[in-house]
Tab-separated table of C-alpha atoms and ligand atoms in Angstrom:
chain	number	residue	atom	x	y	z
A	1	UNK	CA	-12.340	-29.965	-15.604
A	2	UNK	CA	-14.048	-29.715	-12.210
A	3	UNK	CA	-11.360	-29.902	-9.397
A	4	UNK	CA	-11.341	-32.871	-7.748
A	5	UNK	CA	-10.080	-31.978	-4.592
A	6	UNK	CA	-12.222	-31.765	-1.351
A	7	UNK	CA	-10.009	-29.795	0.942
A	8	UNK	CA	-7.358	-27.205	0.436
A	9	UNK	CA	-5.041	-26.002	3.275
A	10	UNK	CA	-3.353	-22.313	2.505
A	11	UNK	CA	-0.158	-22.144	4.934
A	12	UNK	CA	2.071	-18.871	4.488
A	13	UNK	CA	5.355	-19.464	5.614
A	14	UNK	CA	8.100	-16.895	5.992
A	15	UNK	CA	11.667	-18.207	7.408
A	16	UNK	CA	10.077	-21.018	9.465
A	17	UNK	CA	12.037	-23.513	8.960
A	18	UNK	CA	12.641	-24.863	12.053
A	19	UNK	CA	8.660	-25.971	11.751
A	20	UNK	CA	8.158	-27.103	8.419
A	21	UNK	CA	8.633	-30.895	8.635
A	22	UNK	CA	7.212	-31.164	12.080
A	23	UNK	CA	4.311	-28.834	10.258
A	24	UNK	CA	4.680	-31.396	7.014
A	25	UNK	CA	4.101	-35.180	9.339
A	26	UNK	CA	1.688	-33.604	11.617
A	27	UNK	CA	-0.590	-32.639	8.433
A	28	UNK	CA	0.135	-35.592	6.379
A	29	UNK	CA	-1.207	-37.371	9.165
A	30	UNK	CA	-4.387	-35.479	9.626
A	31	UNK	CA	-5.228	-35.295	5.620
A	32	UNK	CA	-4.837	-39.083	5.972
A	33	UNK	CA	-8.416	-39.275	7.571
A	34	UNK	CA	-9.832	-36.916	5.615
A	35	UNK	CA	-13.234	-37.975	3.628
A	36	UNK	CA	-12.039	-36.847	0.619
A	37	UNK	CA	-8.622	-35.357	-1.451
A	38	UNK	CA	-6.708	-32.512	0.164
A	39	UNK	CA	-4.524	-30.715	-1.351
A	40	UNK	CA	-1.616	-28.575	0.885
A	41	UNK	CA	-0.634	-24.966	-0.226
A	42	UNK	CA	2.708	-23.368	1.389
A	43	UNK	CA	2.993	-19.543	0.111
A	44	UNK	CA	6.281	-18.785	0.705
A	45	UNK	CA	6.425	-15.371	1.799
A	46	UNK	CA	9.635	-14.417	0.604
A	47	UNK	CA	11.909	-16.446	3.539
A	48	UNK	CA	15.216	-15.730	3.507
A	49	UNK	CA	16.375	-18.932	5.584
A	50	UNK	CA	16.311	-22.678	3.592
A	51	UNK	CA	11.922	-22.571	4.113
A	52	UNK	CA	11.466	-22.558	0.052
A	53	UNK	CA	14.339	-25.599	0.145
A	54	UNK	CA	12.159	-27.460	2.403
A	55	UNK	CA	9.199	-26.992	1.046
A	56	UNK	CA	10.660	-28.522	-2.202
A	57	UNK	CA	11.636	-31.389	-0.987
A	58	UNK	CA	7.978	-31.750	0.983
A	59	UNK	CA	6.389	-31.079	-2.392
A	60	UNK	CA	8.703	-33.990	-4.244
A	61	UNK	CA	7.739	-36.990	-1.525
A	62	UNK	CA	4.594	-36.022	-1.654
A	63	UNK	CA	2.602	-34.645	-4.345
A	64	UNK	CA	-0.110	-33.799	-2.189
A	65	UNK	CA	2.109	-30.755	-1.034
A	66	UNK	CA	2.736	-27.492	-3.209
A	67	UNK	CA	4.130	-24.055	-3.081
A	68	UNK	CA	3.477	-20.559	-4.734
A	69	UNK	CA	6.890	-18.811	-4.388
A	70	UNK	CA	6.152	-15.057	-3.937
A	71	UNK	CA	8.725	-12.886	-5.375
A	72	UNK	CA	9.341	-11.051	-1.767
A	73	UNK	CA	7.984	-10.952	1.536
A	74	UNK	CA	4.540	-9.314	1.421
A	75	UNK	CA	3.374	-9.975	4.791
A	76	UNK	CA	1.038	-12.428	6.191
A	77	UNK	CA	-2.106	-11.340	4.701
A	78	UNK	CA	-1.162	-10.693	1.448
A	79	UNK	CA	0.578	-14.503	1.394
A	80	UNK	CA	-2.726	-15.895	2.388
A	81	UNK	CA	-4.513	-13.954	-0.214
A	82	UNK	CA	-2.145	-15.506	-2.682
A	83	UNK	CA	-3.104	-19.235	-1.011
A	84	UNK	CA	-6.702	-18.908	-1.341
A	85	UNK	CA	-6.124	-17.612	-5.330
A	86	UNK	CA	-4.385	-21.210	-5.818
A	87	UNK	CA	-6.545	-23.210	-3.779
A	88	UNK	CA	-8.968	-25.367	-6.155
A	89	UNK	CA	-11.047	-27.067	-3.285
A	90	UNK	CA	-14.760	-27.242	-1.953
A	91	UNK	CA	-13.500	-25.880	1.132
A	92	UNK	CA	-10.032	-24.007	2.249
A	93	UNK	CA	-9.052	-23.990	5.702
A	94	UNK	CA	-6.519	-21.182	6.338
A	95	UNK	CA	-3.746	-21.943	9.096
A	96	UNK	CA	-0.524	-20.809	10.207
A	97	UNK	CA	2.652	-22.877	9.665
A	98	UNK	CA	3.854	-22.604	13.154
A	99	UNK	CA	1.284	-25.283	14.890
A	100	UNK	CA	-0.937	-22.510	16.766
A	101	UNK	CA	-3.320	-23.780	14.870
A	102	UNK	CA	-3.877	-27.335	15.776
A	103	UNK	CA	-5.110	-29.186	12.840
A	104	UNK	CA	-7.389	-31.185	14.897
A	105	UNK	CA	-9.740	-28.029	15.553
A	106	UNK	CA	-9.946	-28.110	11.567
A	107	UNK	CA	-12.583	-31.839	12.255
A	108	UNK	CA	-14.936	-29.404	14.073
A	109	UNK	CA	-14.468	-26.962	11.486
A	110	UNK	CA	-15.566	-29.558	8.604
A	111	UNK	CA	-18.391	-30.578	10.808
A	112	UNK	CA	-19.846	-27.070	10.846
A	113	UNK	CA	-19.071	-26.825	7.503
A	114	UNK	CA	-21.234	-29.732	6.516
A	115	UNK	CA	-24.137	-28.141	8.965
A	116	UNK	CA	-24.437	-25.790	6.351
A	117	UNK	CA	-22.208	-22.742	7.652
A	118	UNK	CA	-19.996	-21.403	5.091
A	119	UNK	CA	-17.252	-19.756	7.063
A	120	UNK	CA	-16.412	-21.181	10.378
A	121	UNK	CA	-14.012	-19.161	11.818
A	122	UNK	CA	-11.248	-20.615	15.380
A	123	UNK	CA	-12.494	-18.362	18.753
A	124	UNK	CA	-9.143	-18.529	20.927
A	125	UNK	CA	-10.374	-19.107	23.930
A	126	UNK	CA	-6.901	-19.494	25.557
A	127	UNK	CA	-3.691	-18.141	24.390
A	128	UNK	CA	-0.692	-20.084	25.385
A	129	UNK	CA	3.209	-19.455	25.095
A	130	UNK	CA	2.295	-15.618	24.251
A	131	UNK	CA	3.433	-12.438	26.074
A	132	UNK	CA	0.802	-10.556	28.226
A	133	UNK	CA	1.816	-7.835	26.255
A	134	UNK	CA	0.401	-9.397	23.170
A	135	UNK	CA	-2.704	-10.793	24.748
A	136	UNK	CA	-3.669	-7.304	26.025
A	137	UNK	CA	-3.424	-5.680	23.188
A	138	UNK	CA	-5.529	-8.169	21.060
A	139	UNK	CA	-8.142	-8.003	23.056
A	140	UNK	CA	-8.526	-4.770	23.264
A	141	UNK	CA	-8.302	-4.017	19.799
A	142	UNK	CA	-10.810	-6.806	18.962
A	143	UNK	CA	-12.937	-5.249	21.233
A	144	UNK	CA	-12.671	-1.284	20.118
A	145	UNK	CA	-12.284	-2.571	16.274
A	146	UNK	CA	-16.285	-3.761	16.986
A	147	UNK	CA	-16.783	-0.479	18.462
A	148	UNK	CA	-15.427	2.026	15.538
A	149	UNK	CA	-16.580	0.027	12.458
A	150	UNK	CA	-19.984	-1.528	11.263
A	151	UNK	CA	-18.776	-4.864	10.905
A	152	UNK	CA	-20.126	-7.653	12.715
A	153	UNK	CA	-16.545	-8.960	13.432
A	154	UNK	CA	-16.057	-11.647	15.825
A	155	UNK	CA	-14.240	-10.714	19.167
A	156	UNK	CA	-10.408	-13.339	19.504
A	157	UNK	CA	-11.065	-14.351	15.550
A	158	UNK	CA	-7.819	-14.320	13.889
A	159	UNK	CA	-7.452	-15.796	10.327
A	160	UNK	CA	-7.781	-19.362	11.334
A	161	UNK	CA	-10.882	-20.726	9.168
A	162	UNK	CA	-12.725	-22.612	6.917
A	163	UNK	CA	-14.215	-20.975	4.266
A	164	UNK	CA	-16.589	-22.714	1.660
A	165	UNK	CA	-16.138	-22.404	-2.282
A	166	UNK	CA	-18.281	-19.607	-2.731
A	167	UNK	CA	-17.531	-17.228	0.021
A	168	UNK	CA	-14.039	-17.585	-0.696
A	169	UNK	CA	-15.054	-16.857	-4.520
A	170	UNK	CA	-16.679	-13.631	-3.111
A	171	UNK	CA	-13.787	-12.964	-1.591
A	172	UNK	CA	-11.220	-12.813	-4.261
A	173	UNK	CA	-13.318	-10.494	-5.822
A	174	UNK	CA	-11.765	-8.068	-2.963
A	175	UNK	CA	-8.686	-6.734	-4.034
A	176	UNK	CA	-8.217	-4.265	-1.858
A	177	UNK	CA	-4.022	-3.643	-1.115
A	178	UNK	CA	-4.171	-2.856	2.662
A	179	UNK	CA	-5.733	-5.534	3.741
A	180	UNK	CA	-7.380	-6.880	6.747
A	181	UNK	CA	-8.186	-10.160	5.955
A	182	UNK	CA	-10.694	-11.316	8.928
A	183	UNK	CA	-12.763	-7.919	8.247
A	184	UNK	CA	-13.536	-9.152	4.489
A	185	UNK	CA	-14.470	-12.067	5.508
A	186	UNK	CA	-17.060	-10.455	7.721
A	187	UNK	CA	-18.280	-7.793	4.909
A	188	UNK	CA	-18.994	-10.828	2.700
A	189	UNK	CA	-21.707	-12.253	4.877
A	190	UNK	CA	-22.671	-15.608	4.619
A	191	UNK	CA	-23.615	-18.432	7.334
A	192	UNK	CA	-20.850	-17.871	9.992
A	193	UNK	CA	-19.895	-19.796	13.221
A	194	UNK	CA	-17.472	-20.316	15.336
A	195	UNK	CA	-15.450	-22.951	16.930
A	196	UNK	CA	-13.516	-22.545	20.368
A	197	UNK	CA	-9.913	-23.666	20.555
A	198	UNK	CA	-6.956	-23.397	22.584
A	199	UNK	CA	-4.453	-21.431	20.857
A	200	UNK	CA	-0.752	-23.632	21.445
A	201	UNK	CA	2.223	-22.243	22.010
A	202	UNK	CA	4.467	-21.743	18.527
A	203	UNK	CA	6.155	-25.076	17.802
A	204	UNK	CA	9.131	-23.812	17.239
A	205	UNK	CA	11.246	-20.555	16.272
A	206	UNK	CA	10.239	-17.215	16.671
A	207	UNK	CA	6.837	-14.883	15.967
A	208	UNK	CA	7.097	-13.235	12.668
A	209	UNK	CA	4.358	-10.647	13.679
A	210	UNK	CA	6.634	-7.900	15.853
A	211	UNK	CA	5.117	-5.057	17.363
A	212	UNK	CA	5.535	-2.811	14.048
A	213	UNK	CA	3.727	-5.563	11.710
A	214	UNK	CA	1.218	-5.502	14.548
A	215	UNK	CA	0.458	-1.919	14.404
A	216	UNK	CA	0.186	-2.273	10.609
A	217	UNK	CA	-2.456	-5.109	11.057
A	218	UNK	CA	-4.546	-2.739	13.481
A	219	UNK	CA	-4.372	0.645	11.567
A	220	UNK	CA	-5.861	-1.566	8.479
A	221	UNK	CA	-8.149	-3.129	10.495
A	222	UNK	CA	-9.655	0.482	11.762
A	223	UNK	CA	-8.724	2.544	8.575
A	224	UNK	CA	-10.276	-0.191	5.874
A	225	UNK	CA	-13.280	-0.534	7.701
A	226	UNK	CA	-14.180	2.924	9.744
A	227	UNK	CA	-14.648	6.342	9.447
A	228	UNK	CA	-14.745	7.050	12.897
A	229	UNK	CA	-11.031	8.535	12.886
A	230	UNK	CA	-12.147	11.096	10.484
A	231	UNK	CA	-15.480	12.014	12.480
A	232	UNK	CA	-13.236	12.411	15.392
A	233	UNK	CA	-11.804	15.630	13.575
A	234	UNK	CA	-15.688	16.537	12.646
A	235	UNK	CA	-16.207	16.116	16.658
A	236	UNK	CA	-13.073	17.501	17.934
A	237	UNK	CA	-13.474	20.487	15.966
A	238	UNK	CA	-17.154	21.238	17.168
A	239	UNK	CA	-15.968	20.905	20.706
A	240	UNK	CA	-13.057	23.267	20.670
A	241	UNK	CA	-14.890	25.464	18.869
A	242	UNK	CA	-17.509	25.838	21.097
A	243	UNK	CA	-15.372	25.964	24.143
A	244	UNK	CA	-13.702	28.661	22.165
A	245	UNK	CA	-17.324	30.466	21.542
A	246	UNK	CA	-17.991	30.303	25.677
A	247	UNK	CA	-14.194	31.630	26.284
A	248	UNK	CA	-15.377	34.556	24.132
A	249	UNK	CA	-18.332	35.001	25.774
A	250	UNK	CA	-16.797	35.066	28.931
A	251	UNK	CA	-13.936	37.893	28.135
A	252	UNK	CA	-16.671	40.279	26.912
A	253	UNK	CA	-18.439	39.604	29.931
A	254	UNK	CA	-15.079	40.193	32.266
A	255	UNK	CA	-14.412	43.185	30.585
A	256	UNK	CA	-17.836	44.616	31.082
A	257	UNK	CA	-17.747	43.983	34.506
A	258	UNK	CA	-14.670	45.553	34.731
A	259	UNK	CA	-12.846	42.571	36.364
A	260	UNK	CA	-9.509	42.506	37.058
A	261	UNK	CA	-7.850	39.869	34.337
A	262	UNK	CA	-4.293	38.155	34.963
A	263	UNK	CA	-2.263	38.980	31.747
A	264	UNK	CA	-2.667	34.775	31.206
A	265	UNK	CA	-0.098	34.038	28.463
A	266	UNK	CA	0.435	30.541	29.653
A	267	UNK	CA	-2.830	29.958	28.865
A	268	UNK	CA	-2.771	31.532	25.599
A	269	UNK	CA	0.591	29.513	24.770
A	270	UNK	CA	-1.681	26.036	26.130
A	271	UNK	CA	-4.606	27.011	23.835
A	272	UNK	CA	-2.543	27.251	20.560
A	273	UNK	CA	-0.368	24.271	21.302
A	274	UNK	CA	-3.405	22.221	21.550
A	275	UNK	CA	-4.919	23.404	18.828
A	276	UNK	CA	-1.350	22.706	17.211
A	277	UNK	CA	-1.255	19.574	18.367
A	278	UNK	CA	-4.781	18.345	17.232
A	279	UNK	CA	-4.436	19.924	13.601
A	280	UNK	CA	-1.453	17.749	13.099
A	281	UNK	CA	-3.156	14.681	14.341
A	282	UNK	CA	-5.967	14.978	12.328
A	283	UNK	CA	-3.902	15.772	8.902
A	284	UNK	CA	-1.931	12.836	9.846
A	285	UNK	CA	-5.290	10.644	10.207
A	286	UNK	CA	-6.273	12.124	6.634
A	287	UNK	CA	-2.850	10.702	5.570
A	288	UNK	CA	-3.295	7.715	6.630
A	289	UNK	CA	-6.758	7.937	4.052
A	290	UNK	CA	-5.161	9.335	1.760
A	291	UNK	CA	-2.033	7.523	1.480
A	292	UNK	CA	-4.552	4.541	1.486
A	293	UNK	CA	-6.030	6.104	-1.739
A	294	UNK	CA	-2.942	6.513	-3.551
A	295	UNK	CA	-2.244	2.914	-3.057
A	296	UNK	CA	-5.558	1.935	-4.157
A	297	UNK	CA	-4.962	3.924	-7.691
A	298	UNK	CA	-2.011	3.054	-8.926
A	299	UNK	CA	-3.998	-0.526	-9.303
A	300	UNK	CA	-0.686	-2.664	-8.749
A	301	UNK	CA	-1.171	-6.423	-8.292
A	302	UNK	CA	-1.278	-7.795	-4.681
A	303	UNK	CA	1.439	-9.633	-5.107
A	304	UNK	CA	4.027	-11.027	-7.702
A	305	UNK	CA	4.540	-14.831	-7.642
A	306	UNK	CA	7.694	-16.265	-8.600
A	307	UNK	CA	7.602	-19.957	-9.254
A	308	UNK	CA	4.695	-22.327	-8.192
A	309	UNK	CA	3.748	-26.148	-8.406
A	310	UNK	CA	0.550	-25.568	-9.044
A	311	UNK	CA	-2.359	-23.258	-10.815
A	312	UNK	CA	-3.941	-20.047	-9.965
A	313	UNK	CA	-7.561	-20.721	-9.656
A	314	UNK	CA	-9.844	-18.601	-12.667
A	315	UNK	CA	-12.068	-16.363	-11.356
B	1	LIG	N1	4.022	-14.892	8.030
B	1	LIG	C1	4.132	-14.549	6.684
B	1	LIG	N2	4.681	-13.345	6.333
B	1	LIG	C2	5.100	-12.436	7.268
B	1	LIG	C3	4.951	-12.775	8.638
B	1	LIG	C4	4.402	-13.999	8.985
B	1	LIG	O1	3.745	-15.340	5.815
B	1	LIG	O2	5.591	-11.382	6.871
B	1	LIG	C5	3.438	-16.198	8.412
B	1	LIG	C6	4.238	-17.034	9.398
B	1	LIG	O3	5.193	-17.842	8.754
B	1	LIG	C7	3.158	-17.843	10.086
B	1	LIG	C8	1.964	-16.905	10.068
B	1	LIG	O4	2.232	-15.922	9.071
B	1	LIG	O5	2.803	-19.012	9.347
B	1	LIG	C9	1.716	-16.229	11.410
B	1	LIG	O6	2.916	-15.631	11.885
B	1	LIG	P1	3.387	-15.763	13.397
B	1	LIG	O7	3.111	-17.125	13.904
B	1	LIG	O8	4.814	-15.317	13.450
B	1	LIG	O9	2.444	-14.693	14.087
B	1	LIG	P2	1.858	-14.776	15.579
B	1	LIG	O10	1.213	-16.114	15.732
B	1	LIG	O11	3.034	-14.604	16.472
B	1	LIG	O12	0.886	-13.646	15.620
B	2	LIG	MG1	2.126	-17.833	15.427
């Protein structure tokens, strides 16, 4: 039987439960003028605080509401992977449970969407309530992630979006495990726009991205899209080892000359700590690849789901 929902909201949610009902009336509310069914999808990402408790009760008022209960927490990306496997609508709009995401911006989004654009992605265009620490750092790694891979992605994108029924169907077919969710969506393709927004200040509670799950985020970005860390070995190498060639050059040429030459072992000790030094960051970069392999081979599922109100979509 075809699905007769029109819109499906994925939220991951891990211990935010100091935002859920505010999260709960202020969607209600916006659903209500909807021009057609929504449904609501909390993943819960494995929250350790009374989240899953909440979302129960959400679920029993209203049976527009539903959860997929992961068996642990598997990180943002991987929750909203699991959302978009249970979502049965024409279009899914992917948001974050902590009101960032205004669900006003999502009008615009359905607008665009019913121009004909299949993914229509939020452009922050202002960051509020967020450290300069973290702002800095975004956008420069937006900005060198579109220099080091071949991917048209979009520049202050994060994974706020709506995404039609059929580039979300080409999606799942991406089961990659390291994954960097706003970079498949660009290797898909499709009809893509943006809309600008104002990114709010979190509701309430903490960020449940710190600096480590930030660094995670980034070295999938690069690593699942780029080789360019590997071809820095390939350039590294043919730059030492020319400088190397010229050195050479230039101690025959001393000695024929018969120049005097300083007995230079601090140089010497310089040159093979370097050369230390950049072997062991290039095996760790072929690590990183290669860890990434391993991962990829032992062909585990993304992630385990515990209890759910509702059905994982077929593919
Ligand atoms: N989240 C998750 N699993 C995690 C970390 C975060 O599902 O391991 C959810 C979180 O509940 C929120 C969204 O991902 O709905 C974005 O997290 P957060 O707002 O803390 O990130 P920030 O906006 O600070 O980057
Ligand atoms: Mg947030």
């Amino acid at each position: 039987m075809e699905s007769e929902v029109r819109y499906s909201f994925v939220i991951p949610i891990y211990n935010e439960e100091a935002t859920l009902q505010e999260l709960a009336r202020r969607v209600a509310d916006f659903i209500d003028t909807l021009d057609g069914q929504a449904e609501v999808i909390f993943v819960d990402d494995g929250s350790r605080d009374g989240s899953l408790d909440m979302m129960r009760e959400i679920a029993e008022a209203d049976p527009r509401f539903k959860y997929v209960e992961l068996s642990r927490n598997y990180g943002h990306q991987i929750a909203i992977t699991a959302g978009m496997d249970f979502a049965s609508g024409k279009a899914i709009i992917i948001m974050d449970a902590d009101l960032q995401d205004p669900p006003e911006v999502v009008l615009e989004m359905i607008g665009k969407w019913k121009e004909g654009y299949d993914i229509v992605y939020g452009v922050r265009e202002e960051r509020e309530g967020e450290t300069w620490f973290k702002r800095t750092t975004a956008t420069a790694f937006y900005r060198m992630l579109r220099k080091v891979t071949d991917l048209d992605v979009p520049v202050d994108v994060g994974d706020f979006r709506l995404v039609d029924r059929a580039a979300l169907d080409a999606f799942r077919a991406l089961r990659e495990k390291n994954r960097y969710v706003r970079g498949l969506f660009s290797w898909i393709g499709f009809k893509q726009t943006g809309v600008k927004y104002k990114r709010a200040a979190r509701f309430a509670g903490d960020t449940k991205y710190p600096l480590s799950k930030m660094l995670k985020l980034a070295t999938d970005g690069v690593l699942s899209f780029s080789m360019f860390p590997l071809r820095i070995a390939l350039n590294a190498g043919f730059w030492i080892a020319g400088l190397a060639f010229v050195g050479g050059i230039w101690a025959i040429v001393e000695k024929l000359i018969g120049a005097y030459v300083v007995p230079g072992w601090v140089s010497l000790l310089v040159a093979v700590a370097f050369l230390g030094g950049i072997q062991l960051i290039i095996l760790g970069i072929m690590g990183e690849y290669i860890g990434r392999i391993y991962e990829e081979v032992k062909n585990r599922p993304l992630y385990i789901v515990k209890s759910s109100t509702t059905q994982r979509q077929e593919q």
